[in-house]
CSV table of C-alpha atoms in Angstrom, one decimal:
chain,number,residue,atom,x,y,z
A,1,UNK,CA,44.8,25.6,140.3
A,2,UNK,CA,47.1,27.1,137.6
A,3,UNK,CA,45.6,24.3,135.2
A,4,UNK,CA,42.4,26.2,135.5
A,5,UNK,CA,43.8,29.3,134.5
A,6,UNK,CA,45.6,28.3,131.1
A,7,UNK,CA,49.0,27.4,132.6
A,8,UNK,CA,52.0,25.5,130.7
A,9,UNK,CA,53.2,22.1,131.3
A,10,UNK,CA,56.8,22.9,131.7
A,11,UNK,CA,57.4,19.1,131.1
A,12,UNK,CA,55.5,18.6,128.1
A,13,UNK,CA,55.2,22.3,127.4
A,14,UNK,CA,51.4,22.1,126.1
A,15,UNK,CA,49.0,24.5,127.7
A,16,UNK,CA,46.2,23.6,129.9
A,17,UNK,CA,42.8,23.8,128.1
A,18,UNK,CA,41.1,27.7,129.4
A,19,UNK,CA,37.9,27.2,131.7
A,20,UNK,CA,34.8,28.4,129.9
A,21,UNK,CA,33.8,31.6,131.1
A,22,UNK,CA,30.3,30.7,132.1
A,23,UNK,CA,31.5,27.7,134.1
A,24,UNK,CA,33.3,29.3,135.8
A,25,UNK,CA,31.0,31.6,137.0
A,26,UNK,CA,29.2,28.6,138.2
A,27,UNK,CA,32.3,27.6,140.0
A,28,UNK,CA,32.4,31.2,142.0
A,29,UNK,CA,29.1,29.8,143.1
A,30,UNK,CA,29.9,26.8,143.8
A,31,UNK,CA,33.2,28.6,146.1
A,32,UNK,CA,30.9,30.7,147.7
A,33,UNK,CA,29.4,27.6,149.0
A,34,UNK,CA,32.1,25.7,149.9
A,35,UNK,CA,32.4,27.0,153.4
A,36,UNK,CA,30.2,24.6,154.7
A,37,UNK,CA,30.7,21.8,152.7
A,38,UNK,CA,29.6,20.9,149.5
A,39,UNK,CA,28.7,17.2,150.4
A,40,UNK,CA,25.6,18.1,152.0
A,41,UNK,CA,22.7,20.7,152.8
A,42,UNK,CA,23.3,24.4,150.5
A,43,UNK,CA,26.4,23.2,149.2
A,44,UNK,CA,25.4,19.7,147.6
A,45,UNK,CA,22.0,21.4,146.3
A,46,UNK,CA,24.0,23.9,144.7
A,47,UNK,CA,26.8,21.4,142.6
A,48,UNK,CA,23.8,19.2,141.4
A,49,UNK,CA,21.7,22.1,140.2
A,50,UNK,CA,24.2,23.6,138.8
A,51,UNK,CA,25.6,20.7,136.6
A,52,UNK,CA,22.3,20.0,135.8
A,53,UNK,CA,21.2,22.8,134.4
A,54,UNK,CA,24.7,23.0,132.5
A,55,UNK,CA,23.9,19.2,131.2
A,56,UNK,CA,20.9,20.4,129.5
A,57,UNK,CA,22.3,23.7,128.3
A,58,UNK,CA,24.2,21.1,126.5
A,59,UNK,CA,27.4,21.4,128.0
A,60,UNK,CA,29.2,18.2,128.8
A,61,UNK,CA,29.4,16.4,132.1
A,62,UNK,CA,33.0,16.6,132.1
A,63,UNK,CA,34.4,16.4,135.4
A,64,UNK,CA,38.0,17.6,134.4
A,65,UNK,CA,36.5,20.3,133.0
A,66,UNK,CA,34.5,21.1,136.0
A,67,UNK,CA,37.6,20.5,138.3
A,68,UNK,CA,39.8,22.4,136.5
A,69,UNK,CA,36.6,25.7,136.5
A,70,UNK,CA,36.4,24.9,140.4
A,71,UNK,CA,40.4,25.3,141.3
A,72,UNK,CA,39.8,28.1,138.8
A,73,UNK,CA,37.8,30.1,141.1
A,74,UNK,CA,39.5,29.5,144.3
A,75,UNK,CA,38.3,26.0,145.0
A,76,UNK,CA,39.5,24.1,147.7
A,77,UNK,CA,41.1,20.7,147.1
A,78,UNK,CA,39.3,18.8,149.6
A,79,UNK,CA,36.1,20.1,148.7
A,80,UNK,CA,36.8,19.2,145.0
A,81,UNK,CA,36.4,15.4,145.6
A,82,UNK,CA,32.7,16.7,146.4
A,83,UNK,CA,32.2,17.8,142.9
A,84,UNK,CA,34.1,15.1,141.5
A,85,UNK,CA,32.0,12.1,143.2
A,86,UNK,CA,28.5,13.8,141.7
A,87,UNK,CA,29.5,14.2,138.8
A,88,UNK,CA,30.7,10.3,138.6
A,89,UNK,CA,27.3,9.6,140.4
A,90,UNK,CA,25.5,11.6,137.7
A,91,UNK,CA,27.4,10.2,134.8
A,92,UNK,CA,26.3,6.9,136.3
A,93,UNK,CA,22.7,7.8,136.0
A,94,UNK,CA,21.9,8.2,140.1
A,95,UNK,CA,19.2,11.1,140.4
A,96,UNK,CA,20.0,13.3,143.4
A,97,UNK,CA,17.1,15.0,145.4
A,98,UNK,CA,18.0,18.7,145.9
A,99,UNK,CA,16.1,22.2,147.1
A,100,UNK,CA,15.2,24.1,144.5
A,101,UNK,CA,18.3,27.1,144.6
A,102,UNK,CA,18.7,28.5,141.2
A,103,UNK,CA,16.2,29.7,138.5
A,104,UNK,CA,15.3,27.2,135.8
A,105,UNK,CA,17.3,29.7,133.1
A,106,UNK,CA,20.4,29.9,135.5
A,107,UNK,CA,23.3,29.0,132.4
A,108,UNK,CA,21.5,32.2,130.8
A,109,UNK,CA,21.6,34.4,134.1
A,110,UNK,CA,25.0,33.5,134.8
A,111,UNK,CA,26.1,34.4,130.8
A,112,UNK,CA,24.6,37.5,130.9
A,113,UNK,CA,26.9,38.3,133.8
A,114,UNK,CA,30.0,36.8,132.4
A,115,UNK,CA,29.1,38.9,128.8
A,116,UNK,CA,29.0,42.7,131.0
């Protein structure tokens, strides 16, 4: 979790890269989910929409990066492997089937939040 907010290697003593603000917004979301699980039903919809509307925003589908936003926001580590697997599944090109959650301009919603 403290590699999502910045913290320092006290080996190494580099810092840990800083979660973009906007992904981690996504990430709340993604927490807010993760009650129920985020390998199936509301939780699994909302992971795939929300890396892939951040794909085509053109943000990479890093999952480090995405990791590092989830623990971030209060992610839980068992839930993480959840978020991990998609986004190996996506990077392999498998096309997941979700409901609809999010507006199509969701990246642009969730910067305006991050930006008041």
């Amino acid at each position: 979790m403290l590699d999502g907010l910045g913290a320092v290697d006290l080996h190494t003593g580099e810092t840990a890269p800083t979660v973009d603000p906007v992904q981690l917004e996504a990430a709340v979301s993604m927490v807010d989910e993760q009650y129920n699980g985020l390998s199936s039903g509301r939780g699994k919809d909302t992971v795939i929409q929300l890396l892939c509307a951040f794909t085509a925003a053109g943000y990479p589908l890093d999952g480090e990066a995405w990791l590092r936003a989830f623990y971030a926001a209060g992610g839980e580590f068992k839930e993480a492997l959840h978020i991990d697997k998609v986004v190996a599944e996506m990077q392999r090109g498998v096309k997941h089937r979700v409901k609809q959650r999010y507006v199509p301009d969701i990246v642009d919603v969730l910067r305006a939040r991050v930006a008041e």
